Amino acid sequence: MLKQLSAQDAQFLYTQTANNLTHIMGVYIYDPSTAPGGFVRFKDIIRHVESRVHTSPLFKRRLHRLPFDMDHPYWVEDEHFDIEAHMSHARLPEPGDWRQFCIAVARYFSKPMDMNRPLWDIYVIEGLDRIPGIPKGSFAMLHRVHHAAVDGASGAHAFIAMSDIDAKGTPAIAEPPPVEELGQAPSSSETFSRAWSASLQSPVKFMNALMKMSPAIISSARKAIAEGGMTAGVPETRFNVPVGPHKMFDGTSVALADVADVRKKVPGATVNDVVLTTVGGALRKYLAKHKELPKDSLVAVAPINLRGKEKGAGKASKPGNQVSAMSVPIRTDIADPLARLAAIRDYTVEAKEAKAGVSARIMTDLSQHIPGATMAAVARLVTSERFAVRGTNLFISNVPGAQVPLYLAGAQLVQQHGMAPLANNMGLFVATPSYNGRIAFSLISERAVMPDIAFFRECIEESFADLMAAVPKVEKPEAATATPKPAAKPKPKPKAVAKPAAKPKVKPVAKANATGKTRKK
């Protein structure tokens, strides 16, 4: 059965350029001491991955792209699938420390994928013995998948399905969904017929969708005009420039228990609010150090998962993209960390999905009915260096992961990071995947934009330390001392009554004593 890419999936193909590659990557570090024999060979990893290719359709399907992108591409079975063509390995050069690892990760992420094969690959890196906090003998697995095939939620699910819950090899997902049969590539006449039919139906479907959404579109347009347009409230920073091909990576992590403690300091705050606040504080430190801190708050774009909760609808097990986004001021204009957290909480409570994500959802829904050739041309135009809109300063993505230990070929996963593509006018991406009681801050930028990315990582650590050390202001006692003041006003009344009463009593007594002489007579 032929399966065509959705408009949202296809846009990640149309917007890809030599400088802006639109794949995502998981960075996983494993401790092989838990495996049988205490070590894991590269062929053991290949064998393990091969045993799990049935858990997701993305492993064996490739793209069938049409000439001139006259319609969205199709997924077809790869008749030449060879798992070893998707997997490679290397060893870190000396000294093999964290900096060398970050350089290796960034270089691999910066390379384009082979678009003629299934859109995934794995790169295993050994020689991590000099990285603090990483067990001796550990190895890393860099798992790339093109964004046209998965979003954050479906990509995380595919990884968990490839993992075990113990060193014995018990699959983390006992019953993966059946892999759909896609068949061979469609013939030229069939693809032309489908593309022609879609082009004819697109205007009708587009107008029907437009009429249904017209109230929301009008409301969104009025709001944009009132606020001054797409760039209103978005200060110009070093991140709002064309992005080059040389990416940078660094990362750190904090305990989820500590995040929960910070969250409790501001009632109603969420884990995501703490993440946004931490990044806001770090950017305030970073830009202030470079004397580039704007007066207005930086604005981040955060994704909204549109996958339905009902069974069988929009489940994470289905590859593809089902996301929208909302813009959030991360309050880099507020110095006090808890005041910044409270301000972000107040905004996100009102802005989630219903308001801030409405325009993005409208565009997502309407794009389903735009012809492929038209959408491809428009997508390339609006994301180009010349016409890219400054609608945000950075992207922050928070994808919850498994909170139990995961294993691969017997080796335990001890640390996890995530990487995602940049875009023109958006030269910073902060991915915050969580795993087994910790949440990572994965930092992705470009060499010309943030050459000192290690310093920004230090700013992240300092910003979170500020939140941990901050003491909430006690407001209740202040409110209690303020209430007795109105009750104190009646006090002058007793004084006014006492004064006139005292005068007649004192004077008569004085007169009586003065006339005591007559009594003696």
Coordinates of C-alpha atoms in Angstrom, one line a residue:
M1 CA 0.0 0.0 0.0
L2 CA 1.4 3.4 -1.0
K3 CA 2.0 5.8 1.8
Q4 CA 2.6 9.5 1.1
L5 CA 4.4 11.9 3.3
S6 CA 2.2 14.5 5.0
A7 CA 2.7 18.2 4.3
Q8 CA 4.4 18.7 7.6
D9 CA 6.8 15.8 7.0
A10 CA 7.6 16.9 3.5
Q11 CA 8.5 20.5 4.6
F12 CA 11.6 19.1 6.3
L13 CA 12.8 17.9 2.9
Y14 CA 11.9 21.1 1.1
T15 CA 13.7 23.3 3.6
Q16 CA 16.9 21.3 3.8
T17 CA 20.0 23.0 2.4
A18 CA 23.8 22.4 2.5
N19 CA 24.0 24.8 5.6
N20 CA 20.7 23.7 7.2
L21 CA 20.4 19.9 7.4
T22 CA 17.1 18.9 8.8
H23 CA 17.9 15.7 10.6
I24 CA 17.8 15.1 14.4
M25 CA 20.2 13.0 16.5
G26 CA 20.2 11.2 19.8
V27 CA 23.5 11.0 21.7
Y28 CA 23.5 7.9 24.0
I29 CA 26.4 6.9 26.3
Y30 CA 26.5 3.3 27.5
D31 CA 28.4 1.5 30.3
P32 CA 29.3 -2.1 29.0
S33 CA 30.3 -3.4 32.4
T34 CA 26.7 -4.6 32.9
A35 CA 26.8 -6.8 29.7
P36 CA 27.7 -10.5 29.8
G37 CA 31.5 -10.6 30.1
G38 CA 31.7 -6.9 30.9
F39 CA 32.2 -5.7 27.3
V40 CA 30.3 -5.1 24.1
R41 CA 31.8 -5.4 20.6
F42 CA 30.7 -3.4 17.6
K43 CA 29.2 -6.5 16.0
D44 CA 27.1 -7.1 19.1
I45 CA 25.6 -3.7 18.6
I46 CA 24.8 -4.4 14.9
R47 CA 23.2 -7.7 15.9
H48 CA 21.1 -6.0 18.5
V49 CA 19.9 -3.2 16.2
E50 CA 19.1 -5.8 13.5
S51 CA 16.9 -7.7 15.9
R52 CA 14.8 -4.6 16.4
V53 CA 14.2 -3.2 12.9
H54 CA 10.7 -4.7 13.0
T55 CA 9.8 -2.3 15.8
S56 CA 9.4 0.8 13.6
P57 CA 8.6 1.4 9.9
L58 CA 11.4 4.0 9.6
F59 CA 14.2 1.3 9.5
K60 CA 13.5 -0.2 6.1
R61 CA 11.6 2.5 4.1
R62 CA 13.2 5.0 1.8
L63 CA 11.9 8.1 0.0
H64 CA 10.5 8.1 -3.6
R65 CA 10.7 11.7 -4.6
L66 CA 8.9 13.1 -7.6
P67 CA 10.4 15.2 -10.4
F68 CA 10.3 18.9 -9.6
D69 CA 8.5 18.0 -6.3
M70 CA 5.2 18.1 -8.2
D71 CA 3.6 16.3 -5.2
H72 CA 4.8 15.2 -1.8
P73 CA 7.1 12.1 -1.8
Y74 CA 6.1 8.6 -1.0
W75 CA 7.6 6.0 1.4
V76 CA 8.6 2.7 -0.4
E77 CA 10.4 -0.4 0.7
D78 CA 14.1 -0.4 0.3
E79 CA 14.8 -3.4 -1.9
H80 CA 18.6 -3.1 -1.1
F81 CA 18.4 -2.7 2.6
D82 CA 21.7 -3.6 4.4
I83 CA 22.0 -2.8 8.1
E84 CA 25.8 -2.6 8.0
A85 CA 25.5 0.3 5.4
H86 CA 23.8 2.3 8.1
M87 CA 26.3 1.6 11.0
S88 CA 29.9 2.7 11.5
H89 CA 32.3 3.2 14.4
A90 CA 35.4 5.1 15.4
R91 CA 37.5 6.0 18.4
L92 CA 38.2 9.4 19.9
P93 CA 41.6 10.9 19.2
E94 CA 43.7 11.9 22.2
P95 CA 43.1 13.2 24.8
G96 CA 39.6 11.7 24.5
D97 CA 38.1 14.1 26.9
W98 CA 34.6 15.8 26.9
R99 CA 35.8 18.6 24.6
Q100 CA 37.0 16.0 22.0
F101 CA 33.7 14.1 22.3
C102 CA 31.7 17.3 21.7
I103 CA 33.8 18.1 18.6
A104 CA 33.2 14.6 17.2
V105 CA 29.5 14.8 17.9
A106 CA 29.2 18.2 16.2
R107 CA 31.1 17.0 13.1
Y108 CA 29.0 14.0 12.6
F109 CA 25.8 16.0 13.1
S110 CA 27.1 18.5 10.4
K111 CA 27.4 15.8 7.7
P112 CA 24.5 15.3 5.3
M113 CA 22.7 11.9 5.3
D114 CA 22.4 9.6 2.3
M115 CA 18.9 10.5 1.1
N116 CA 18.8 7.4 -1.2
R117 CA 18.6 5.0 1.7
P118 CA 16.3 4.7 4.7
L119 CA 16.7 7.9 6.6
W120 CA 18.6 6.8 9.6
D121 CA 22.2 5.8 10.6
I122 CA 24.2 5.0 13.7
Y123 CA 27.8 6.0 14.6
V124 CA 29.5 4.3 17.6
I125 CA 32.3 6.2 19.3
E126 CA 34.8 4.5 21.7
G127 CA 37.6 5.9 23.9
L128 CA 35.6 8.0 26.4
D129 CA 37.7 7.0 29.4
R130 CA 38.8 10.6 30.2
I131 CA 35.3 12.1 30.5
P132 CA 34.4 12.9 34.1
G133 CA 31.4 11.0 35.4
I134 CA 31.5 8.4 32.6
P135 CA 32.5 4.8 33.6
K136 CA 35.7 3.4 32.1
G137 CA 35.2 1.5 28.9
S138 CA 32.0 3.3 27.9
F139 CA 31.0 3.9 24.3
A140 CA 28.6 6.4 22.7
M141 CA 26.0 5.7 20.0
L142 CA 25.0 8.6 17.8
H143 CA 21.6 7.8 16.2
R144 CA 20.5 10.1 13.4
V145 CA 17.1 10.2 11.8
H146 CA 15.8 12.6 9.3
H147 CA 13.1 15.0 10.6
A148 CA 10.9 14.0 7.7
A149 CA 10.5 10.6 9.2
V150 CA 10.0 11.4 12.9
D151 CA 9.4 14.2 15.4
G152 CA 10.6 14.3 19.0
A153 CA 7.9 12.0 20.4
S154 CA 7.9 9.4 17.7
G155 CA 11.7 9.4 17.6
A156 CA 11.9 8.8 21.4
H157 CA 9.4 6.0 21.0
A158 CA 11.4 4.3 18.3
F159 CA 14.6 4.5 20.4
I160 CA 12.8 3.0 23.4
A161 CA 11.4 0.2 21.2
M162 CA 15.0 -0.5 20.2
S163 CA 16.1 -0.8 23.9
D164 CA 15.8 -3.3 26.7
I165 CA 14.7 -2.9 30.3
D166 CA 17.5 -5.2 31.7
A167 CA 20.9 -6.6 30.7
K168 CA 19.3 -9.9 29.8
G169 CA 17.7 -8.5 26.7
T170 CA 14.1 -8.1 27.7
P171 CA 12.5 -5.6 25.2
A172 CA 11.4 -2.3 26.6
I173 CA 8.2 -2.5 24.5
A174 CA 6.9 -6.1 24.5
E175 CA 4.5 -5.9 21.6
P176 CA 5.6 -3.3 19.0
P177 CA 3.1 -2.3 16.3
P178 CA 3.1 -4.4 13.1
V179 CA 5.2 -2.8 10.3
E180 CA 3.0 -1.9 7.4
E181 CA 3.8 -3.2 3.9
L182 CA 4.6 -0.3 1.6
G183 CA 5.4 -2.1 -1.7
Q184 CA 7.5 -0.9 -4.6
A185 CA 7.8 2.6 -6.0
P186 CA 4.7 3.8 -8.0
S187 CA 5.0 4.0 -11.7
S188 CA 5.5 7.3 -13.5
S189 CA 1.9 7.3 -14.8
E190 CA 0.5 6.5 -11.4
T191 CA 2.5 9.3 -9.7
F192 CA 1.5 11.8 -12.4
S193 CA -2.1 10.9 -12.1
R194 CA -2.0 11.2 -8.3
A195 CA -0.2 14.6 -8.5
W196 CA -2.7 15.9 -11.0
S197 CA -5.7 14.8 -9.0
A198 CA -4.2 16.3 -5.8
S199 CA -3.6 19.6 -7.6
L200 CA -7.1 19.8 -8.8
Q201 CA -8.6 19.0 -5.4
S202 CA -6.2 21.2 -3.5
P203 CA -8.0 24.6 -4.1
V204 CA -11.4 23.1 -3.0
K205 CA -10.0 21.5 0.1
F206 CA -8.0 24.6 0.9
M207 CA -11.0 26.9 0.7
N208 CA -13.1 24.5 2.8
A209 CA -10.4 24.4 5.5
L210 CA -10.0 28.2 5.2
M211 CA -13.7 28.8 5.8
K212 CA -13.8 26.5 8.8
M213 CA -10.8 28.3 10.3
S214 CA -11.6 31.8 9.3
P215 CA -12.6 33.0 12.8
A216 CA -9.3 31.8 14.3
I217 CA -7.4 33.2 11.4
I218 CA -9.0 36.6 11.7
S219 CA -8.4 36.7 15.5
S220 CA -4.7 35.6 15.0
A221 CA -4.2 38.3 12.3
R222 CA -5.7 41.0 14.4
K223 CA -3.5 40.0 17.3
A224 CA -0.4 40.1 15.0
I225 CA -1.3 43.5 13.7
A226 CA -2.0 44.9 17.1
E227 CA 1.4 43.6 18.4
G228 CA 3.3 45.0 15.4
G229 CA 3.8 41.9 13.2
M230 CA 5.9 38.8 13.3
T231 CA 9.0 40.5 14.7
A232 CA 7.2 42.5 17.4
G233 CA 8.8 41.8 20.8
V234 CA 11.6 39.8 19.3
P235 CA 14.9 41.6 19.9
E236 CA 17.7 41.3 17.4
T237 CA 20.6 39.2 18.7
R238 CA 23.6 37.3 17.5
F239 CA 21.3 34.3 16.9
N240 CA 19.3 36.0 14.3
V241 CA 21.7 35.6 11.4
P242 CA 22.1 33.2 8.5
V243 CA 23.4 29.9 9.8
G244 CA 26.6 28.2 8.4
P245 CA 27.4 24.5 8.0
H246 CA 29.7 24.1 11.0
K247 CA 27.6 23.1 14.0
M248 CA 28.7 23.2 17.7
F249 CA 27.6 21.0 20.6
D250 CA 27.9 20.9 24.4
G251 CA 25.7 19.7 27.2
T252 CA 25.2 19.2 30.9
S253 CA 22.4 17.6 33.0
V254 CA 20.6 18.1 36.4
A255 CA 18.6 15.9 38.6
L256 CA 14.8 15.9 38.1
A257 CA 14.4 15.9 41.8
D258 CA 16.2 19.2 42.0
V259 CA 14.0 20.5 39.2
A260 CA 11.0 19.5 41.3
D261 CA 12.4 21.3 44.3
V262 CA 12.8 24.5 42.2
R263 CA 9.3 24.1 40.8
K264 CA 7.8 24.1 44.3
K265 CA 9.3 27.5 45.1
V266 CA 6.7 29.1 42.7
P267 CA 3.2 27.7 43.0
G268 CA 1.8 26.5 39.7
A269 CA 5.2 26.3 37.9
T270 CA 5.9 23.3 35.8
V271 CA 9.1 21.4 34.9
N272 CA 9.0 23.0 31.5
D273 CA 8.8 26.4 33.2
V274 CA 11.9 25.7 35.2
V275 CA 13.7 24.6 31.9
L276 CA 12.7 27.9 30.2
T277 CA 13.8 29.9 33.3
T278 CA 17.1 28.2 33.4
V279 CA 17.8 28.9 29.7
G280 CA 16.6 32.5 30.2
G281 CA 19.0 33.0 33.1
A282 CA 21.9 31.4 31.1
L283 CA 21.3 33.7 28.1
R284 CA 21.2 36.7 30.4
K285 CA 24.6 35.8 31.8
Y286 CA 26.0 34.9 28.4
L287 CA 24.9 38.0 26.5
A288 CA 25.7 40.3 29.5
K289 CA 29.3 38.9 29.4
H290 CA 29.5 39.9 25.7
K291 CA 27.8 43.2 26.4
E292 CA 24.9 42.2 24.1
L293 CA 22.0 41.8 26.5
P294 CA 18.9 43.6 25.0
K295 CA 16.5 45.5 27.1
D296 CA 13.6 43.4 25.9
S297 CA 13.2 39.7 26.7
L298 CA 14.5 37.1 24.3
V299 CA 11.7 34.9 22.8
A300 CA 11.9 31.1 22.4
V301 CA 9.8 28.8 20.4
A302 CA 8.6 25.6 22.2
P303 CA 6.9 22.7 20.5
I304 CA 3.4 21.5 21.3
N305 CA 2.7 17.8 20.9
L306 CA -0.5 17.4 18.8
R307 CA -0.7 13.6 19.2
G308 CA -4.1 12.5 20.5
K309 CA -4.4 10.6 23.8
E310 CA -7.1 8.3 22.5
K311 CA -6.1 4.8 21.5
G312 CA -4.9 4.4 17.9
A313 CA -5.0 8.1 17.1
G314 CA -1.7 10.1 16.9
K315 CA 0.2 7.5 19.0
A316 CA 3.9 8.1 19.4
S317 CA 4.5 4.6 17.8
K318 CA 3.6 6.1 14.4
P319 CA 6.5 7.8 12.7
G320 CA 6.1 11.3 11.3
N321 CA 5.4 14.8 12.6
Q322 CA 2.4 15.9 14.6
V323 CA 3.6 19.0 16.3
S324 CA 2.8 22.7 16.6
A325 CA 4.6 25.4 18.5
M326 CA 4.2 28.4 20.7
S327 CA 6.4 31.4 21.4
V328 CA 7.4 32.2 25.0
P329 CA 9.3 35.2 26.4
I330 CA 12.0 33.6 28.5
R331 CA 12.4 36.9 30.6
T332 CA 16.0 37.6 30.1
D333 CA 15.1 41.1 31.2
I334 CA 14.5 39.9 34.8
A335 CA 17.5 39.4 37.1
D336 CA 15.8 37.6 40.0
P337 CA 15.6 33.9 39.2
L338 CA 12.3 33.2 41.0
A339 CA 10.7 36.4 39.7
R340 CA 11.7 35.2 36.2
L341 CA 10.1 31.8 36.9
A342 CA 6.9 33.4 38.2
A343 CA 6.7 35.6 35.1
I344 CA 7.2 32.6 32.7
R345 CA 4.6 30.6 34.7
D346 CA 2.1 33.4 34.3
Y347 CA 2.6 33.5 30.6
T348 CA 2.6 29.8 29.9
V349 CA -0.6 29.2 31.9
E350 CA -2.5 31.5 29.5
A351 CA -0.5 30.9 26.4
K352 CA -0.4 27.1 26.1
E353 CA -2.0 25.6 23.0
A354 CA -5.2 27.6 23.1
K355 CA -3.6 30.9 22.3
A356 CA 0.1 30.9 21.5
G357 CA 0.0 27.8 19.3
V358 CA -3.2 28.7 17.4
S359 CA -1.4 30.4 14.4
A360 CA 1.0 27.5 14.1
R361 CA -1.8 24.9 14.1
I362 CA -3.7 26.9 11.5
M363 CA -0.7 26.9 9.2
T364 CA -0.2 23.2 9.8
D365 CA -3.8 22.3 9.0
L366 CA -4.0 24.6 5.9
S367 CA -0.7 23.3 4.6
Q368 CA -2.2 19.8 4.1
H369 CA -4.1 21.2 1.2
I370 CA -1.4 23.1 -0.6
P371 CA 0.0 21.4 -3.8
G372 CA 3.4 19.9 -3.3
A373 CA 5.2 22.0 -5.9
T374 CA 3.8 25.2 -4.4
M375 CA 4.6 24.2 -0.9
A376 CA 8.2 23.2 -1.8
A377 CA 8.8 26.6 -3.5
V378 CA 7.3 28.6 -0.6
A379 CA 9.1 26.6 2.1
R380 CA 12.5 27.2 0.4
L381 CA 11.7 30.9 0.0
V382 CA 10.5 31.7 3.6
T383 CA 13.5 29.8 5.2
S384 CA 16.2 31.3 2.9
E385 CA 18.9 33.6 4.1
R386 CA 17.3 36.6 2.4
F387 CA 13.6 36.1 3.4
A388 CA 13.7 34.2 6.7
V389 CA 11.5 36.0 9.3
R390 CA 12.9 36.9 12.7
G391 CA 10.0 35.4 14.6
T392 CA 12.1 34.0 17.5
N393 CA 15.6 34.0 19.0
L394 CA 16.0 30.4 19.7
F395 CA 14.2 27.0 20.0
I396 CA 13.8 25.1 23.3
S397 CA 12.4 21.5 23.1
N398 CA 11.5 19.4 26.2
V399 CA 10.9 15.7 25.3
P400 CA 10.2 13.4 28.3
G401 CA 11.9 10.1 28.1
A402 CA 12.0 6.8 30.0
Q403 CA 12.5 7.2 33.8
V404 CA 13.9 3.6 34.2
P405 CA 17.3 2.3 33.1
L406 CA 17.5 1.2 29.5
Y407 CA 20.0 -1.2 27.9
L408 CA 21.5 -2.0 24.5
A409 CA 23.2 -5.4 24.0
G410 CA 23.5 -5.7 27.8
A411 CA 25.2 -2.2 28.2
Q412 CA 23.3 0.2 30.5
L413 CA 22.5 3.7 29.2
V414 CA 24.1 6.2 31.6
Q415 CA 23.7 9.5 29.8
Q416 CA 21.5 10.9 27.0
H417 CA 21.5 14.1 24.9
G418 CA 19.6 15.3 21.8
M419 CA 20.4 17.4 18.8
A420 CA 18.1 19.1 16.3
P421 CA 18.5 21.3 13.2
L422 CA 19.0 25.1 13.3
A423 CA 17.6 27.6 10.8
N424 CA 18.3 31.0 9.4
N425 CA 17.5 33.6 12.0
M426 CA 17.5 30.9 14.7
G427 CA 21.1 30.0 15.5
L428 CA 20.5 28.3 18.9
F429 CA 18.7 25.2 19.8
V430 CA 18.4 23.9 23.4
A431 CA 17.1 20.3 23.6
T432 CA 16.2 19.0 27.1
P433 CA 15.4 15.2 27.0
S434 CA 15.0 13.5 30.3
Y435 CA 16.0 10.0 31.3
N436 CA 16.2 7.9 34.5
G437 CA 15.8 10.8 36.9
R438 CA 17.9 13.4 35.1
I439 CA 17.2 16.1 32.5
A440 CA 19.9 17.1 30.0
F441 CA 20.5 20.5 28.5
S442 CA 21.8 19.8 25.1
L443 CA 23.2 22.9 23.3
I444 CA 23.3 23.2 19.5
S445 CA 24.6 26.3 17.7
E446 CA 27.0 27.3 14.9
R447 CA 30.6 28.1 15.1
A448 CA 30.2 31.7 13.9
V449 CA 27.3 32.3 16.2
M450 CA 28.5 30.8 19.4
P451 CA 32.2 29.8 19.2
D452 CA 32.4 29.7 23.0
I453 CA 29.6 27.2 23.5
A454 CA 31.4 25.7 26.5
F455 CA 31.0 29.0 28.3
F456 CA 27.3 28.9 27.6
R457 CA 27.2 25.5 29.1
E458 CA 28.7 27.0 32.3
C459 CA 26.1 29.7 32.2
I460 CA 23.4 27.0 32.1
E461 CA 24.9 25.4 35.2
E462 CA 25.2 28.7 37.0
S463 CA 21.6 29.7 36.1
F464 CA 20.2 26.5 37.6
A465 CA 22.4 26.8 40.7
D466 CA 20.9 30.3 41.2
L467 CA 17.4 28.8 41.1
M468 CA 18.5 26.1 43.6
A469 CA 19.9 28.7 46.0
A470 CA 17.0 31.2 45.6
V471 CA 14.8 31.6 48.7
P472 CA 11.1 32.4 48.0
K473 CA 9.8 35.6 49.5
V474 CA 7.4 35.1 52.4
E475 CA 4.2 37.1 51.4
K476 CA 1.7 35.8 54.0
P477 CA 3.2 37.6 57.1
E478 CA 3.3 40.9 55.2
A479 CA -0.4 40.5 54.3
A480 CA -1.2 39.7 58.0
T481 CA 0.6 42.9 59.3
A482 CA -1.2 45.0 56.8
T483 CA -4.7 44.0 57.8
P484 CA -4.8 45.4 61.4
K485 CA -4.2 49.0 60.1
P486 CA -7.9 49.7 59.3
A487 CA -8.9 48.3 62.7
A488 CA -6.6 50.7 64.5
K489 CA -8.6 53.8 63.2
P490 CA -11.3 53.7 66.0
K491 CA -8.6 54.2 68.7
P492 CA -8.9 58.0 68.8
K493 CA -12.6 57.6 69.9
P494 CA -11.9 56.5 73.4
K495 CA -9.4 59.3 73.8
A496 CA -11.9 61.9 72.7
V497 CA -14.4 60.5 75.3
A498 CA -11.8 60.4 78.1
K499 CA -10.7 64.0 77.8
P500 CA -14.0 65.7 78.4
A501 CA -14.9 63.3 81.2
A502 CA -11.6 64.0 83.0
K503 CA -12.1 67.7 83.1
P504 CA -15.2 67.9 85.3
K505 CA -13.9 65.3 87.7
V506 CA -10.6 67.0 88.3
K507 CA -11.9 70.5 88.7
P508 CA -14.7 69.8 91.3
V509 CA -12.2 67.8 93.4
A510 CA -9.8 70.7 93.4
K511 CA -12.5 73.2 94.5
A512 CA -13.7 71.0 97.3
N513 CA -10.2 70.7 98.7
A514 CA -9.8 74.4 98.4
T515 CA -12.9 75.0 100.6
G516 CA -11.7 72.7 103.3
K517 CA -11.0 75.7 105.5
T518 CA -14.7 76.4 105.9
R519 CA -15.2 72.9 107.1
K520 CA -12.6 73.4 109.8
K521 CA -14.5 76.5 110.9

